[in-house]
PDB file of C-alpha atoms in Angstrom:
ATOM      1  CA  UNK A   1     -24.974  10.347 -13.851  1.00 84.00           C
ATOM      2  CA  UNK A   2     -22.301  13.065 -13.735  1.00 92.00           C
ATOM      3  CA  UNK A   3     -23.437  14.023 -10.231  1.00 92.00           C
ATOM      4  CA  UNK A   4     -23.039  10.416  -9.087  1.00 92.00           C
ATOM      5  CA  UNK A   5     -19.544  10.262 -10.601  1.00 92.00           C
ATOM      6  CA  UNK A   6     -18.659  13.530  -8.869  1.00 95.00           C
ATOM      7  CA  UNK A   7     -19.870  12.183  -5.510  1.00 95.00           C
ATOM      8  CA  UNK A   8     -17.928   8.959  -6.055  1.00 96.00           C
ATOM      9  CA  UNK A   9     -14.744  10.837  -7.011  1.00 95.00           C
ATOM     10  CA  UNK A  10     -15.118  13.120  -3.990  1.00 96.00           C
ATOM     11  CA  UNK A  11     -15.470  10.122  -1.679  1.00 96.00           C
ATOM     12  CA  UNK A  12     -12.451   8.420  -3.271  1.00 96.00           C
ATOM     13  CA  UNK A  13     -10.258  11.491  -2.818  1.00 97.00           C
ATOM     14  CA  UNK A  14     -11.625  12.065   0.687  1.00 97.00           C
ATOM     15  CA  UNK A  15     -10.623   8.503   1.612  1.00 97.00           C
ATOM     16  CA  UNK A  16      -7.138   9.135   0.190  1.00 96.00           C
ATOM     17  CA  UNK A  17      -6.902  12.386   2.171  1.00 97.00           C
ATOM     18  CA  UNK A  18      -7.897  10.627   5.402  1.00 96.00           C
ATOM     19  CA  UNK A  19      -5.251   7.963   4.680  1.00 97.00           C
ATOM     20  CA  UNK A  20      -2.635  10.688   4.122  1.00 96.00           C
ATOM     21  CA  UNK A  21      -3.647  12.544   7.290  1.00 97.00           C
ATOM     22  CA  UNK A  22      -3.492   9.279   9.206  1.00 96.00           C
ATOM     23  CA  UNK A  23       0.028   8.749   7.891  1.00 96.00           C
ATOM     24  CA  UNK A  24       0.974  12.111   9.373  1.00 96.00           C
ATOM     25  CA  UNK A  25      -0.629  11.075  12.676  1.00 95.00           C
ATOM     26  CA  UNK A  26       1.325   7.806  12.553  1.00 95.00           C
ATOM     27  CA  UNK A  27       4.580   9.737  12.239  1.00 95.00           C
ATOM     28  CA  UNK A  28       3.635  12.062  15.114  1.00 94.00           C
ATOM     29  CA  UNK A  29       2.571   9.207  17.395  1.00 93.00           C
ATOM     30  CA  UNK A  30       5.736   7.164  16.752  1.00 93.00           C
ATOM     31  CA  UNK A  31       8.054  10.152  17.248  1.00 94.00           C
ATOM     32  CA  UNK A  32       6.171  11.133  20.404  1.00 94.00           C
ATOM     33  CA  UNK A  33       6.430   7.589  21.788  1.00 93.00           C
ATOM     34  CA  UNK A  34      10.174   7.425  21.076  1.00 93.00           C
ATOM     35  CA  UNK A  35      10.819  10.836  22.633  1.00 94.00           C
ATOM     36  CA  UNK A  36       8.780   9.912  25.716  1.00 93.00           C
ATOM     37  CA  UNK A  37      10.685   6.632  26.120  1.00 93.00           C
ATOM     38  CA  UNK A  38      14.040   8.407  25.766  1.00 95.00           C
ATOM     39  CA  UNK A  39      12.981  10.854  28.474  1.00 92.00           C
ATOM     40  CA  UNK A  40      12.107   7.933  30.755  1.00 92.00           C
ATOM     41  CA  UNK A  41       8.373   8.560  30.519  1.00 92.00           C
ATOM     42  CA  UNK A  42       5.966   5.726  29.823  1.00 91.00           C
ATOM     43  CA  UNK A  43       4.181   6.556  26.516  1.00 89.00           C
ATOM     44  CA  UNK A  44       0.409   6.687  26.596  1.00 88.00           C
ATOM     45  CA  UNK A  45      -1.154   3.312  25.782  1.00 84.00           C
ATOM     46  CA  UNK A  46      -3.616   4.919  23.397  1.00 86.00           C
ATOM     47  CA  UNK A  47      -0.724   6.332  21.365  1.00 87.00           C
ATOM     48  CA  UNK A  48       0.421   2.861  20.349  1.00 86.00           C
ATOM     49  CA  UNK A  49      -3.123   1.591  19.789  1.00 88.00           C
ATOM     50  CA  UNK A  50      -4.035   4.562  17.605  1.00 89.00           C
ATOM     51  CA  UNK A  51      -0.939   3.863  15.488  1.00 90.00           C
ATOM     52  CA  UNK A  52      -2.089   0.250  15.022  1.00 90.00           C
ATOM     53  CA  UNK A  53      -5.556   1.358  13.972  1.00 92.00           C
ATOM     54  CA  UNK A  54      -3.990   3.964  11.719  1.00 94.00           C
ATOM     55  CA  UNK A  55      -2.100   1.290   9.789  1.00 95.00           C
ATOM     56  CA  UNK A  56      -5.395  -0.398   8.939  1.00 95.00           C
ATOM     57  CA  UNK A  57      -7.063   2.881   7.940  1.00 96.00           C
ATOM     58  CA  UNK A  58      -4.102   3.938   5.793  1.00 96.00           C
ATOM     59  CA  UNK A  59      -4.107   0.622   3.963  1.00 95.00           C
ATOM     60  CA  UNK A  60      -7.830   0.318   3.405  1.00 97.00           C
ATOM     61  CA  UNK A  61      -8.694   3.941   2.681  1.00 96.00           C
ATOM     62  CA  UNK A  62      -5.685   4.595   0.448  1.00 96.00           C
ATOM     63  CA  UNK A  63      -5.903   1.421  -1.646  1.00 96.00           C
ATOM     64  CA  UNK A  64      -8.733   2.495  -3.999  1.00 97.00           C
ATOM     65  CA  UNK A  65      -6.907   5.705  -4.891  1.00 96.00           C
ATOM     66  CA  UNK A  66      -3.732   3.710  -5.513  1.00 94.00           C
ATOM     67  CA  UNK A  67      -5.624   1.442  -7.906  1.00 93.00           C
ATOM     68  CA  UNK A  68      -6.913   4.472  -9.801  1.00 93.00           C
ATOM     69  CA  UNK A  69      -3.424   5.974 -10.048  1.00 89.00           C
ATOM     70  CA  UNK A  70      -1.840   2.593 -10.877  1.00 86.00           C
ATOM     71  CA  UNK A  71       0.247   3.060  -7.761  1.00 81.00           C
ATOM     72  CA  UNK A  72      -0.275  -0.466  -6.503  1.00 77.00           C
ATOM     73  CA  UNK A  73       2.423  -3.063  -6.990  1.00 72.00           C
ATOM     74  CA  UNK A  74       2.168  -5.140 -10.127  1.00 72.00           C
ATOM     75  CA  UNK A  75       4.741  -6.814 -12.299  1.00 72.00           C
ATOM     76  CA  UNK A  76       4.802  -6.081 -16.009  1.00 74.00           C
ATOM     77  CA  UNK A  77       7.562  -8.433 -17.135  1.00 74.00           C
ATOM     78  CA  UNK A  78       5.110 -10.726 -18.889  1.00 75.00           C
ATOM     79  CA  UNK A  79       2.781  -8.068 -20.257  1.00 77.00           C
ATOM     80  CA  UNK A  80       5.699  -5.996 -21.561  1.00 77.00           C
ATOM     81  CA  UNK A  81       6.796  -8.931 -23.702  1.00 79.00           C
ATOM     82  CA  UNK A  82       3.340  -9.468 -25.210  1.00 80.00           C
ATOM     83  CA  UNK A  83       2.111  -7.986 -28.484  1.00 86.00           C
ATOM     84  CA  UNK A  84      -0.301  -5.062 -27.920  1.00 83.00           C
ATOM     85  CA  UNK A  85      -3.457  -7.031 -28.811  1.00 88.00           C
ATOM     86  CA  UNK A  86      -2.702  -9.889 -26.458  1.00 88.00           C
ATOM     87  CA  UNK A  87      -1.523  -7.437 -23.785  1.00 86.00           C
ATOM     88  CA  UNK A  88      -4.953  -5.763 -23.870  1.00 89.00           C
ATOM     89  CA  UNK A  89      -6.713  -9.105 -23.391  1.00 91.00           C
ATOM     90  CA  UNK A  90      -4.386 -10.225 -20.588  1.00 88.00           C
ATOM     91  CA  UNK A  91      -4.543  -6.841 -18.841  1.00 87.00           C
ATOM     92  CA  UNK A  92      -8.337  -6.777 -18.930  1.00 93.00           C
ATOM     93  CA  UNK A  93      -8.484 -10.404 -17.736  1.00 93.00           C
ATOM     94  CA  UNK A  94      -6.198  -9.602 -14.789  1.00 90.00           C
ATOM     95  CA  UNK A  95      -8.311  -6.544 -13.959  1.00 93.00           C
ATOM     96  CA  UNK A  96     -11.459  -8.703 -14.152  1.00 97.00           C
ATOM     97  CA  UNK A  97      -9.882 -11.146 -11.700  1.00 96.00           C
ATOM     98  CA  UNK A  98      -9.111  -8.218  -9.405  1.00 95.00           C
ATOM     99  CA  UNK A  99     -12.746  -7.100  -9.632  1.00 97.00           C
ATOM    100  CA  UNK A 100     -13.878 -10.596  -8.637  1.00 98.00           C
ATOM    101  CA  UNK A 101     -11.474 -10.852  -5.685  1.00 98.00           C
ATOM    102  CA  UNK A 102     -12.322  -7.326  -4.505  1.00 98.00           C
ATOM    103  CA  UNK A 103     -16.038  -8.098  -4.765  1.00 98.00           C
ATOM    104  CA  UNK A 104     -15.676 -11.274  -2.709  1.00 98.00           C
ATOM    105  CA  UNK A 105     -13.624  -9.474  -0.061  1.00 98.00           C
ATOM    106  CA  UNK A 106     -16.176  -6.636   0.036  1.00 98.00           C
ATOM    107  CA  UNK A 107     -18.965  -9.177   0.594  1.00 98.00           C
ATOM    108  CA  UNK A 108     -17.153 -10.962   3.421  1.00 98.00           C
ATOM    109  CA  UNK A 109     -16.070  -7.622   4.849  1.00 97.00           C
ATOM    110  CA  UNK A 110     -19.713  -6.564   4.949  1.00 98.00           C
ATOM    111  CA  UNK A 111     -20.618  -9.791   6.735  1.00 98.00           C
ATOM    112  CA  UNK A 112     -17.862  -9.185   9.285  1.00 97.00           C
ATOM    113  CA  UNK A 113     -18.977  -5.576   9.788  1.00 97.00           C
ATOM    114  CA  UNK A 114     -22.589  -6.655  10.340  1.00 97.00           C
ATOM    115  CA  UNK A 115     -21.474  -9.413  12.717  1.00 97.00           C
ATOM    116  CA  UNK A 116     -19.492  -6.861  14.746  1.00 96.00           C
ATOM    117  CA  UNK A 117     -22.558  -4.638  14.995  1.00 96.00           C
ATOM    118  CA  UNK A 118     -24.851  -7.551  15.842  1.00 96.00           C
ATOM    119  CA  UNK A 119     -22.544  -8.830  18.588  1.00 96.00           C
ATOM    120  CA  UNK A 120     -21.674  -5.341  19.802  1.00 94.00           C
ATOM    121  CA  UNK A 121     -17.966  -6.272  19.633  1.00 92.00           C
ATOM    122  CA  UNK A 122     -15.320  -4.019  21.130  1.00 92.00           C
ATOM    123  CA  UNK A 123     -11.573  -4.015  20.790  1.00 87.00           C
ATOM    124  CA  UNK A 124     -10.451  -3.685  24.390  1.00 85.00           C
ATOM    125  CA  UNK A 125      -6.857  -2.643  24.889  1.00 79.00           C
ATOM    126  CA  UNK A 126      -5.990   0.942  25.709  1.00 74.00           C
ATOM    127  CA  UNK A 127      -9.655   1.891  25.438  1.00 80.00           C
ATOM    128  CA  UNK A 128     -12.966   0.430  24.341  1.00 88.00           C
ATOM    129  CA  UNK A 129     -13.167   0.829  20.584  1.00 89.00           C
ATOM    130  CA  UNK A 130     -16.176  -0.487  18.673  1.00 93.00           C
ATOM    131  CA  UNK A 131     -14.808  -3.122  16.329  1.00 93.00           C
ATOM    132  CA  UNK A 132     -17.238  -2.092  13.579  1.00 95.00           C
ATOM    133  CA  UNK A 133     -15.282   1.174  13.272  1.00 93.00           C
ATOM    134  CA  UNK A 134     -12.375  -0.955  12.080  1.00 93.00           C
ATOM    135  CA  UNK A 135     -14.264  -3.434   9.908  1.00 95.00           C
ATOM    136  CA  UNK A 136     -16.422  -0.819   8.150  1.00 96.00           C
ATOM    137  CA  UNK A 137     -13.354  -0.075   6.060  1.00 96.00           C
ATOM    138  CA  UNK A 138     -13.410  -3.536   4.446  1.00 97.00           C
ATOM    139  CA  UNK A 139     -16.682  -3.366   2.487  1.00 98.00           C
ATOM    140  CA  UNK A 140     -16.152   0.287   1.586  1.00 97.00           C
ATOM    141  CA  UNK A 141     -12.552  -0.020   0.417  1.00 97.00           C
ATOM    142  CA  UNK A 142     -12.976  -3.298  -1.443  1.00 98.00           C
ATOM    143  CA  UNK A 143     -16.132  -2.032  -3.183  1.00 98.00           C
ATOM    144  CA  UNK A 144     -14.253   1.063  -4.309  1.00 98.00           C
ATOM    145  CA  UNK A 145     -11.333  -1.103  -5.443  1.00 97.00           C
ATOM    146  CA  UNK A 146     -13.707  -3.318  -7.438  1.00 98.00           C
ATOM    147  CA  UNK A 147     -15.081  -0.207  -9.156  1.00 97.00           C
ATOM    148  CA  UNK A 148     -11.587   1.091  -9.888  1.00 96.00           C
ATOM    149  CA  UNK A 149     -10.427  -2.257 -11.277  1.00 95.00           C
ATOM    150  CA  UNK A 150     -13.625  -2.402 -13.374  1.00 96.00           C
ATOM    151  CA  UNK A 151     -12.538   0.846 -15.023  1.00 94.00           C
ATOM    152  CA  UNK A 152      -9.538  -1.079 -16.380  1.00 92.00           C
ATOM    153  CA  UNK A 153     -11.820  -3.874 -17.590  1.00 94.00           C
ATOM    154  CA  UNK A 154     -14.321  -1.668 -19.441  1.00 94.00           C
ATOM    155  CA  UNK A 155     -12.526   1.651 -19.918  1.00 88.00           C
ATOM    156  CA  UNK A 156     -10.070   2.832 -22.543  1.00 88.00           C
ATOM    157  CA  UNK A 157      -7.080   2.760 -20.201  1.00 85.00           C
ATOM    158  CA  UNK A 158      -5.296  -0.503 -19.433  1.00 82.00           C
ATOM    159  CA  UNK A 159      -3.869  -1.476 -16.081  1.00 82.00           C
ATOM    160  CA  UNK A 160      -0.639  -2.714 -17.721  1.00 74.00           C
ATOM    161  CA  UNK A 161       1.237  -0.237 -19.892  1.00 73.00           C
ATOM    162  CA  UNK A 162       3.755  -2.684 -21.345  1.00 66.00           C
ATOM    163  CA  UNK A 163       6.563  -0.303 -20.418  1.00 69.00           C
ATOM    164  CA  UNK A 164       8.267  -2.435 -17.775  1.00 62.00           C
ATOM    165  CA  UNK A 165      11.704  -1.121 -16.929  1.00 56.00           C
ATOM    166  CA  UNK A 166      11.416   1.993 -19.089  1.00 52.00           C
ATOM    167  CA  UNK A 167      10.795   4.480 -16.256  1.00 47.00           C
ATOM    168  CA  UNK A 168      12.813   2.802 -13.512  1.00 49.00           C
TER     169      UNK A 168
END
C-alpha cells in the first residue's frame, strides 16, 4: 500500500512540476511574441497555439496539487462562523460534493478522450495536434482531484480551517 501511495504522490508532484514548467514556457512564448511583434516580425503561429494549450495543461495538471495544498479558491465566511462540530460536518459534506463533481467530470472526460481517439480527431490550427493529447488531462486531473477531495472527507484534516480573515 505504501508503494502505491508513493507512486500516486510522485505522479501528483510530477503533474504539478509539468504545470509549473508550462507556466515558464507560457511566459517565454508571450514575451517572445511581443518582442517579435515590436521588431516588426510576424510571430510563429505555433507560439500562440502552444500558449493556448499550455493554459489547459497548467489548469488541469496543477489543480490536484492545489487541492492537496488547499490552494484552490474557497470561501470560509460561513464555516468560520460555525461551531467546530458543525464545521467538521459541513466541511466534510462540501468535500464529498467536490468528490462527486470531480468523479462525474472524470467520467465524462474519459468519454471525451475515448471519443477523440475513436474519431481520430485533430486540432488543426498552426499544426495538426491530436485532440486526445488535450482531453487526456480531463480524466486524469479530475480523478486525482476526486482522490484529493476524498482525503478531506475521510482524513483527519479538514478542507475548511475556520480561520477566515486571520491570515489575510
